[in-house]
Amino acid sequence: DQQVKQNSPSLSVQEGRISILNCDYTNSMFDYFLWYKKYPAEGPTFLISISSIKDKNEDGRFTVFLNKSAKHLSLHIVPSQPGDSAVYFCAASEETSGSRLTFGEGTQLTVNP
Amino acid sequence: EAGVVQSPRYKIIEKKQPVAFWCNPISGHNTLYWYRQNLGQGPELLIRYENEEAVDDSQLPKDRFSAERLKGVDSTLKIQPAELGDSAVYLCASSLDGPLLTTDTQYFGPGTRLTVL
């Protein structure tokens, strides 16, 4: 039972344009959501998070949107840069402590110069 | 500040052999996690330690997997005997948890890529 799903295995965008990565979840008890970025041969790196009491959180070029009624969140990267090319994982937790994370399958983002 | 350290980075073994992975978390981090990441999938939690106590091991296949975190710092994950399906990347992560913290970012190590032949 895949509780967190990223339906797009890959996404390709041009440098300077917006990248939108999507994530859906089924567990209504999830109340904390995170995005991690992973480069080859490295571990995932925390990028940005959002609590279920918010619908938007912004950090520089990265913005995460949460739609609780649709059980959907998205990560927007504006403007996209070639260094953003990586695998992006969506993760969710039932506790605000973030201790037990359930990850999606990941989306490979490629930003072309 | 040093990140999470894992060794070895790569390991190739034959099935039925034992294997062990080692993790040194970020200094001061009291919570340690072991994840398994299969090809094309996200990481899946195997076990979580708070200090030296395993507080969540519900996803650990206990017939062949074992873990320990003596003295609440370094941790070892062992598989004995290994099976073909154990081929994956094993990730260790740590976080600084406390009663006043509501968001505990997990910091991941580079992982150990295990290949079972």
PDB file of C-alpha atoms in Angstrom:
ATOM      1  CA  ASP A   1       0.000   0.000   0.000  1.00  0.00           C
ATOM      2  CA  GLN A   2       1.765   3.115  -1.276  1.00  0.00           C
ATOM      3  CA  GLN A   3       0.632   5.901   1.047  1.00  0.00           C
ATOM      4  CA  VAL A   4       2.723   8.573  -0.666  1.00  0.00           C
ATOM      5  CA  LYS A   5       2.848   8.617  -4.457  1.00  0.00           C
ATOM      6  CA  GLN A   6       4.801  10.631  -6.947  1.00  0.00           C
ATOM      7  CA  ASN A   7       3.235   9.720 -10.253  1.00  0.00           C
ATOM      8  CA  SER A   8       5.814  11.373 -12.470  1.00  0.00           C
ATOM      9  CA  PRO A   9       9.095   9.428 -12.537  1.00  0.00           C
ATOM     10  CA  SER A  10      10.792  12.238 -14.447  1.00  0.00           C
ATOM     11  CA  LEU A  11      10.431  15.899 -15.382  1.00  0.00           C
ATOM     12  CA  SER A  12      12.480  17.981 -17.784  1.00  0.00           C
ATOM     13  CA  VAL A  13      12.418  21.802 -17.824  1.00  0.00           C
ATOM     14  CA  GLN A  14      14.438  24.635 -19.318  1.00  0.00           C
ATOM     15  CA  GLU A  15      16.722  26.744 -17.184  1.00  0.00           C
ATOM     16  CA  GLY A  16      14.925  29.798 -15.860  1.00  0.00           C
ATOM     17  CA  ARG A  17      11.473  28.260 -16.125  1.00  0.00           C
ATOM     18  CA  ILE A  18       9.313  26.902 -13.317  1.00  0.00           C
ATOM     19  CA  SER A  19       9.576  23.290 -12.155  1.00  0.00           C
ATOM     20  CA  ILE A  20       6.495  21.788 -10.534  1.00  0.00           C
ATOM     21  CA  LEU A  21       6.803  18.453  -8.777  1.00  0.00           C
ATOM     22  CA  ASN A  22       3.677  16.765  -7.499  1.00  0.00           C
ATOM     23  CA  CYS A  23       2.887  14.368  -4.680  1.00  0.00           C
ATOM     24  CA  ASP A  24      -0.317  12.673  -3.533  1.00  0.00           C
ATOM     25  CA  TYR A  25      -1.001  10.903  -0.258  1.00  0.00           C
ATOM     26  CA  THR A  26      -3.765   8.661   1.034  1.00  0.00           C
ATOM     27  CA  ASN A  27      -3.269   8.696   4.811  1.00  0.00           C
ATOM     28  CA  SER A  28      -5.443  11.478   6.270  1.00  0.00           C
ATOM     29  CA  MET A  29      -3.453  11.254   9.513  1.00  0.00           C
ATOM     30  CA  PHE A  30      -0.349  12.723   7.876  1.00  0.00           C
ATOM     31  CA  ASP A  31       0.181  16.199   9.275  1.00  0.00           C
ATOM     32  CA  TYR A  32       3.716  17.071   8.292  1.00  0.00           C
ATOM     33  CA  PHE A  33       5.243  16.991   4.829  1.00  0.00           C
ATOM     34  CA  LEU A  34       8.767  17.344   3.546  1.00  0.00           C
ATOM     35  CA  TRP A  35      10.700  17.432   0.300  1.00  0.00           C
ATOM     36  CA  TYR A  36      14.160  15.935   0.027  1.00  0.00           C
ATOM     37  CA  LYS A  37      16.621  16.279  -2.837  1.00  0.00           C
ATOM     38  CA  LYS A  38      19.058  13.533  -3.765  1.00  0.00           C
ATOM     39  CA  TYR A  39      22.133  13.679  -5.975  1.00  0.00           C
ATOM     40  CA  PRO A  40      23.730  10.463  -7.278  1.00  0.00           C
ATOM     41  CA  ALA A  41      25.861   8.590  -4.726  1.00  0.00           C
ATOM     42  CA  GLU A  42      24.705  10.912  -1.938  1.00  0.00           C
ATOM     43  CA  GLY A  43      22.043  10.623   0.716  1.00  0.00           C
ATOM     44  CA  PRO A  44      18.819  12.645   0.530  1.00  0.00           C
ATOM     45  CA  THR A  45      19.119  16.266   1.685  1.00  0.00           C
ATOM     46  CA  PHE A  46      16.280  18.112   3.385  1.00  0.00           C
ATOM     47  CA  LEU A  47      14.882  20.894   1.211  1.00  0.00           C
ATOM     48  CA  ILE A  48      11.672  22.309   2.633  1.00  0.00           C
ATOM     49  CA  SER A  49       8.740  21.271   4.800  1.00  0.00           C
ATOM     50  CA  ILE A  50       5.176  22.259   5.596  1.00  0.00           C
ATOM     51  CA  SER A  51       2.830  21.584   8.485  1.00  0.00           C
ATOM     52  CA  SER A  52      -0.801  20.713   7.849  1.00  0.00           C
ATOM     53  CA  ILE A  53      -1.899  23.949   9.514  1.00  0.00           C
ATOM     54  CA  LYS A  54      -0.464  25.852   6.563  1.00  0.00           C
ATOM     55  CA  ASP A  55      -1.149  25.738   2.864  1.00  0.00           C
ATOM     56  CA  LYS A  56       2.057  27.356   1.666  1.00  0.00           C
ATOM     57  CA  ASN A  57       5.664  27.632   2.743  1.00  0.00           C
ATOM     58  CA  GLU A  58       8.332  29.515   0.861  1.00  0.00           C
ATOM     59  CA  ASP A  59      12.118  29.424   1.082  1.00  0.00           C
ATOM     60  CA  GLY A  60      13.955  31.352  -1.608  1.00  0.00           C
ATOM     61  CA  ARG A  61      13.333  29.746  -4.972  1.00  0.00           C
ATOM     62  CA  PHE A  62      11.409  26.859  -3.397  1.00  0.00           C
ATOM     63  CA  THR A  63       7.735  26.921  -2.459  1.00  0.00           C
ATOM     64  CA  VAL A  64       5.653  24.019  -1.211  1.00  0.00           C
ATOM     65  CA  PHE A  65       1.875  24.079  -1.513  1.00  0.00           C
ATOM     66  CA  LEU A  66      -0.449  21.816   0.447  1.00  0.00           C
ATOM     67  CA  ASN A  67      -4.055  21.040  -0.488  1.00  0.00           C
ATOM     68  CA  LYS A  68      -5.395  18.959   2.395  1.00  0.00           C
ATOM     69  CA  SER A  69      -8.812  18.367   0.901  1.00  0.00           C
ATOM     70  CA  ALA A  70      -7.225  16.893  -2.222  1.00  0.00           C
ATOM     71  CA  LYS A  71      -4.427  15.199  -0.236  1.00  0.00           C
ATOM     72  CA  HIS A  72      -1.976  16.765  -2.635  1.00  0.00           C
ATOM     73  CA  LEU A  73       1.192  18.767  -2.304  1.00  0.00           C
ATOM     74  CA  SER A  74       3.513  20.288  -4.824  1.00  0.00           C
ATOM     75  CA  LEU A  75       6.983  21.779  -4.928  1.00  0.00           C
ATOM     76  CA  HIS A  76       7.607  24.793  -7.131  1.00  0.00           C
ATOM     77  CA  ILE A  77      11.129  25.816  -8.093  1.00  0.00           C
ATOM     78  CA  VAL A  78      11.423  29.254  -9.671  1.00  0.00           C
ATOM     79  CA  PRO A  79      13.631  29.927 -11.511  1.00  0.00           C
ATOM     80  CA  SER A  80      15.006  26.458 -12.188  1.00  0.00           C
ATOM     81  CA  GLN A  81      18.756  26.073 -12.433  1.00  0.00           C
ATOM     82  CA  PRO A  82      20.892  23.243 -13.868  1.00  0.00           C
ATOM     83  CA  GLY A  83      22.169  22.538 -10.339  1.00  0.00           C
ATOM     84  CA  ASP A  84      18.617  21.656  -9.341  1.00  0.00           C
ATOM     85  CA  SER A  85      18.850  18.497 -11.443  1.00  0.00           C
ATOM     86  CA  ALA A  86      18.380  15.688  -8.933  1.00  0.00           C
ATOM     87  CA  VAL A  87      15.823  13.185  -7.662  1.00  0.00           C
ATOM     88  CA  TYR A  88      13.186  14.826  -5.473  1.00  0.00           C
ATOM     89  CA  PHE A  89      11.397  12.809  -2.814  1.00  0.00           C
ATOM     90  CA  CYS A  90       8.188  13.770  -1.124  1.00  0.00           C
ATOM     91  CA  ALA A  91       7.785  12.475   2.445  1.00  0.00           C
ATOM     92  CA  ALA A  92       5.051  12.587   5.064  1.00  0.00           C
ATOM     93  CA  SER A  93       4.688  11.990   8.764  1.00  0.00           C
ATOM     94  CA  GLU A  94       1.858  11.523  11.240  1.00  0.00           C
ATOM     95  CA  GLU A  95       3.689  13.357  13.982  1.00  0.00           C
ATOM     96  CA  THR A  96       4.932  16.911  13.953  1.00  0.00           C
ATOM     97  CA  SER A  97       8.204  15.521  15.258  1.00  0.00           C
ATOM     98  CA  GLY A  98       8.739  14.027  11.823  1.00  0.00           C
ATOM     99  CA  SER A  99      10.129  10.844  13.274  1.00  0.00           C
ATOM    100  CA  ARG A 100       8.514   8.228  11.017  1.00  0.00           C
ATOM    101  CA  LEU A 101       8.725   9.378   7.431  1.00  0.00           C
ATOM    102  CA  THR A 102       6.923   7.695   4.556  1.00  0.00           C
ATOM    103  CA  PHE A 103       8.573   8.504   1.245  1.00  0.00           C
ATOM    104  CA  GLY A 104       7.266   8.633  -2.295  1.00  0.00           C
ATOM    105  CA  GLU A 105       9.078   6.954  -5.174  1.00  0.00           C
ATOM    106  CA  GLY A 106      10.869  10.098  -6.272  1.00  0.00           C
ATOM    107  CA  THR A 107      10.864  12.279  -9.396  1.00  0.00           C
ATOM    108  CA  GLN A 108      14.003  12.813 -11.465  1.00  0.00           C
ATOM    109  CA  LEU A 109      14.199  16.507 -12.358  1.00  0.00           C
ATOM    110  CA  THR A 110      16.443  17.546 -15.235  1.00  0.00           C
ATOM    111  CA  VAL A 111      17.006  21.250 -15.826  1.00  0.00           C
ATOM    112  CA  ASN A 112      18.454  21.888 -19.270  1.00  0.00           C
ATOM    113  CA  PRO A 113      20.754  24.876 -19.853  1.00  0.00           C
TER     114      PRO A 113
ATOM    115  CA  GLU B   1      30.360  20.076  11.142  1.00  0.00           C
ATOM    116  CA  ALA B   2      30.778  16.490   9.961  1.00  0.00           C
ATOM    117  CA  GLY B   3      27.709  14.837   8.510  1.00  0.00           C
ATOM    118  CA  VAL B   4      26.441  11.299   8.975  1.00  0.00           C
ATOM    119  CA  VAL B   5      29.211   8.836   8.174  1.00  0.00           C
ATOM    120  CA  GLN B   6      28.559   5.371   6.796  1.00  0.00           C
ATOM    121  CA  SER B   7      30.831   2.520   5.844  1.00  0.00           C
ATOM    122  CA  PRO B   8      31.426   0.703   3.687  1.00  0.00           C
ATOM    123  CA  ARG B   9      30.098   2.654   0.711  1.00  0.00           C
ATOM    124  CA  TYR B  10      29.797  -0.461  -1.420  1.00  0.00           C
ATOM    125  CA  LYS B  11      29.577  -4.144  -0.574  1.00  0.00           C
ATOM    126  CA  ILE B  12      29.258  -7.169  -2.826  1.00  0.00           C
ATOM    127  CA  ILE B  13      28.588 -10.548  -1.242  1.00  0.00           C
ATOM    128  CA  GLU B  14      27.213 -13.920  -2.192  1.00  0.00           C
ATOM    129  CA  LYS B  15      23.838 -15.012  -0.914  1.00  0.00           C
ATOM    130  CA  LYS B  16      23.748 -16.682   2.486  1.00  0.00           C
ATOM    131  CA  GLN B  17      26.778 -14.668   3.608  1.00  0.00           C
ATOM    132  CA  PRO B  18      26.550 -12.224   6.523  1.00  0.00           C
ATOM    133  CA  VAL B  19      27.085  -8.496   6.086  1.00  0.00           C
ATOM    134  CA  ALA B  20      27.275  -5.525   8.425  1.00  0.00           C
ATOM    135  CA  PHE B  21      26.927  -1.786   7.932  1.00  0.00           C
ATOM    136  CA  TRP B  22      28.195   0.904  10.252  1.00  0.00           C
ATOM    137  CA  CYS B  23      26.869   4.390  10.920  1.00  0.00           C
ATOM    138  CA  ASN B  24      28.200   7.333  12.901  1.00  0.00           C
ATOM    139  CA  PRO B  25      25.541  10.019  13.335  1.00  0.00           C
ATOM    140  CA  ILE B  26      26.043  13.761  13.615  1.00  0.00           C
ATOM    141  CA  SER B  27      27.523  14.630  16.980  1.00  0.00           C
ATOM    142  CA  GLY B  28      24.822  15.305  19.548  1.00  0.00           C
ATOM    143  CA  HIS B  29      22.000  13.748  17.555  1.00  0.00           C
ATOM    144  CA  ASN B  30      20.111  11.383  19.817  1.00  0.00           C
ATOM    145  CA  THR B  31      17.828   9.808  17.214  1.00  0.00           C
ATOM    146  CA  LEU B  32      19.199   7.433  14.598  1.00  0.00           C
ATOM    147  CA  TYR B  33      17.381   5.773  11.701  1.00  0.00           C
ATOM    148  CA  TRP B  34      18.162   2.952   9.305  1.00  0.00           C
ATOM    149  CA  TYR B  35      16.389   2.978   5.942  1.00  0.00           C
ATOM    150  CA  ARG B  36      16.462   0.638   2.970  1.00  0.00           C
ATOM    151  CA  GLN B  37      16.054   2.068  -0.514  1.00  0.00           C
ATOM    152  CA  ASN B  38      15.273  -0.302  -3.353  1.00  0.00           C
ATOM    153  CA  LEU B  39      15.966   0.706  -6.928  1.00  0.00           C
ATOM    154  CA  GLY B  40      13.407   3.223  -8.182  1.00  0.00           C
ATOM    155  CA  GLN B  41      11.775   3.575  -4.773  1.00  0.00           C
ATOM    156  CA  GLY B  42      11.940   5.953  -1.869  1.00  0.00           C
ATOM    157  CA  PRO B  43      13.646   5.061   1.412  1.00  0.00           C
ATOM    158  CA  GLU B  44      11.716   2.781   3.773  1.00  0.00           C
ATOM    159  CA  LEU B  45      12.298   2.907   7.514  1.00  0.00           C
ATOM    160  CA  LEU B  46      13.743  -0.251   9.042  1.00  0.00           C
ATOM    161  CA  ILE B  47      14.420   0.864  12.602  1.00  0.00           C
ATOM    162  CA  ARG B  48      14.577   4.034  14.703  1.00  0.00           C
ATOM    163  CA  TYR B  49      16.622   4.530  17.854  1.00  0.00           C
ATOM    164  CA  GLU B  50      16.209   7.162  20.525  1.00  0.00           C
ATOM    165  CA  ASN B  51      19.562   7.073  22.250  1.00  0.00           C
ATOM    166  CA  GLU B  52      20.263   3.357  22.701  1.00  0.00           C
ATOM    167  CA  GLU B  53      16.621   2.258  22.686  1.00  0.00           C
ATOM    168  CA  ALA B  54      14.964   0.885  19.549  1.00  0.00           C
ATOM    169  CA  VAL B  55      11.589   2.684  19.627  1.00  0.00           C
ATOM    170  CA  ASP B  56      10.310   1.650  16.193  1.00  0.00           C
ATOM    171  CA  ASP B  57      11.462  -1.630  14.643  1.00  0.00           C
ATOM    172  CA  SER B  58       8.145  -2.762  13.220  1.00  0.00           C
ATOM    173  CA  GLN B  59       9.516  -2.792   9.650  1.00  0.00           C
ATOM    174  CA  LEU B  60      12.712  -4.689  10.472  1.00  0.00           C
ATOM    175  CA  PRO B  61      12.702  -8.315   9.187  1.00  0.00           C
ATOM    176  CA  LYS B  62      13.794  -9.788  12.455  1.00  0.00           C
ATOM    177  CA  ASP B  63      14.480 -13.277  11.144  1.00  0.00           C
ATOM    178  CA  ARG B  64      17.626 -12.115   9.378  1.00  0.00           C
ATOM    179  CA  PHE B  65      18.161  -8.448  10.273  1.00  0.00           C
ATOM    180  CA  SER B  66      19.509  -7.124  13.531  1.00  0.00           C
ATOM    181  CA  ALA B  67      20.713  -3.744  14.709  1.00  0.00           C
ATOM    182  CA  GLU B  68      22.363  -2.266  17.724  1.00  0.00           C
ATOM    183  CA  ARG B  69      23.303   1.145  19.003  1.00  0.00           C
ATOM    184  CA  LEU B  70      25.560   0.647  21.944  1.00  0.00           C
ATOM    185  CA  LYS B  71      26.163   3.738  24.097  1.00  0.00           C
ATOM    186  CA  GLY B  72      23.636   5.652  22.026  1.00  0.00           C
ATOM    187  CA  VAL B  73      26.100   6.856  19.391  1.00  0.00           C
ATOM    188  CA  ASP B  74      27.347   4.571  16.589  1.00  0.00           C
ATOM    189  CA  SER B  75      25.076   1.922  15.159  1.00  0.00           C
ATOM    190  CA  THR B  76      25.507  -1.331  13.268  1.00  0.00           C
ATOM    191  CA  LEU B  77      22.960  -3.006  11.004  1.00  0.00           C
ATOM    192  CA  LYS B  78      23.527  -6.685  10.233  1.00  0.00           C
ATOM    193  CA  ILE B  79      22.001  -9.135   7.788  1.00  0.00           C
ATOM    194  CA  GLN B  80      22.555 -12.839   8.312  1.00  0.00           C
ATOM    195  CA  PRO B  81      22.151 -14.626   6.002  1.00  0.00           C
ATOM    196  CA  ALA B  82      21.773 -12.254   3.058  1.00  0.00           C
ATOM    197  CA  GLU B  83      19.306 -13.036   0.279  1.00  0.00           C
ATOM    198  CA  LEU B  84      19.185 -11.832  -3.323  1.00  0.00           C
ATOM    199  CA  GLY B  85      16.273  -9.521  -2.478  1.00  0.00           C
ATOM    200  CA  ASP B  86      18.374  -7.667   0.083  1.00  0.00           C
ATOM    201  CA  SER B  87      20.258  -5.872  -2.690  1.00  0.00           C
ATOM    202  CA  ALA B  88      19.545  -2.199  -2.036  1.00  0.00           C
ATOM    203  CA  VAL B  89      21.039   0.993  -0.651  1.00  0.00           C
ATOM    204  CA  TYR B  90      21.032   1.103   3.148  1.00  0.00           C
ATOM    205  CA  LEU B  91      20.784   4.637   4.462  1.00  0.00           C
ATOM    206  CA  CYS B  92      21.464   5.895   7.945  1.00  0.00           C
ATOM    207  CA  ALA B  93      20.021   9.184   9.185  1.00  0.00           C
ATOM    208  CA  SER B  94      20.097  11.121  12.426  1.00  0.00           C
ATOM    209  CA  SER B  95      18.134  13.946  13.987  1.00  0.00           C
ATOM    210  CA  LEU B  96      18.263  16.125  17.062  1.00  0.00           C
ATOM    211  CA  ASP B  97      15.061  15.489  18.959  1.00  0.00           C
ATOM    212  CA  GLY B  98      13.951  17.166  22.127  1.00  0.00           C
ATOM    213  CA  PRO B  99      10.786  18.121  24.022  1.00  0.00           C
ATOM    214  CA  LEU B 100      10.861  21.676  22.654  1.00  0.00           C
ATOM    215  CA  LEU B 101      11.432  20.707  19.045  1.00  0.00           C
ATOM    216  CA  THR B 102       8.429  20.221  16.807  1.00  0.00           C
ATOM    217  CA  THR B 103      10.247  19.686  13.551  1.00  0.00           C
ATOM    218  CA  ASP B 104      13.165  17.306  13.564  1.00  0.00           C
ATOM    219  CA  THR B 105      15.011  17.338  10.280  1.00  0.00           C
ATOM    220  CA  GLN B 106      16.607  14.027   9.429  1.00  0.00           C
ATOM    221  CA  TYR B 107      20.114  14.219   8.014  1.00  0.00           C
ATOM    222  CA  PHE B 108      21.117  11.312   5.816  1.00  0.00           C
ATOM    223  CA  GLY B 109      24.449   9.660   5.214  1.00  0.00           C
ATOM    224  CA  PRO B 110      25.588   8.661   1.699  1.00  0.00           C
ATOM    225  CA  GLY B 111      24.412   5.084   2.143  1.00  0.00           C
ATOM    226  CA  THR B 112      25.891   1.634   1.591  1.00  0.00           C
ATOM    227  CA  ARG B 113      25.071   0.005  -1.716  1.00  0.00           C
ATOM    228  CA  LEU B 114      24.710  -3.731  -1.145  1.00  0.00           C
ATOM    229  CA  THR B 115      24.764  -6.217  -3.999  1.00  0.00           C
ATOM    230  CA  VAL B 116      23.928  -9.828  -3.217  1.00  0.00           C
ATOM    231  CA  LEU B 117      24.973 -12.310  -5.927  1.00  0.00           C
TER     232      LEU B 117
END
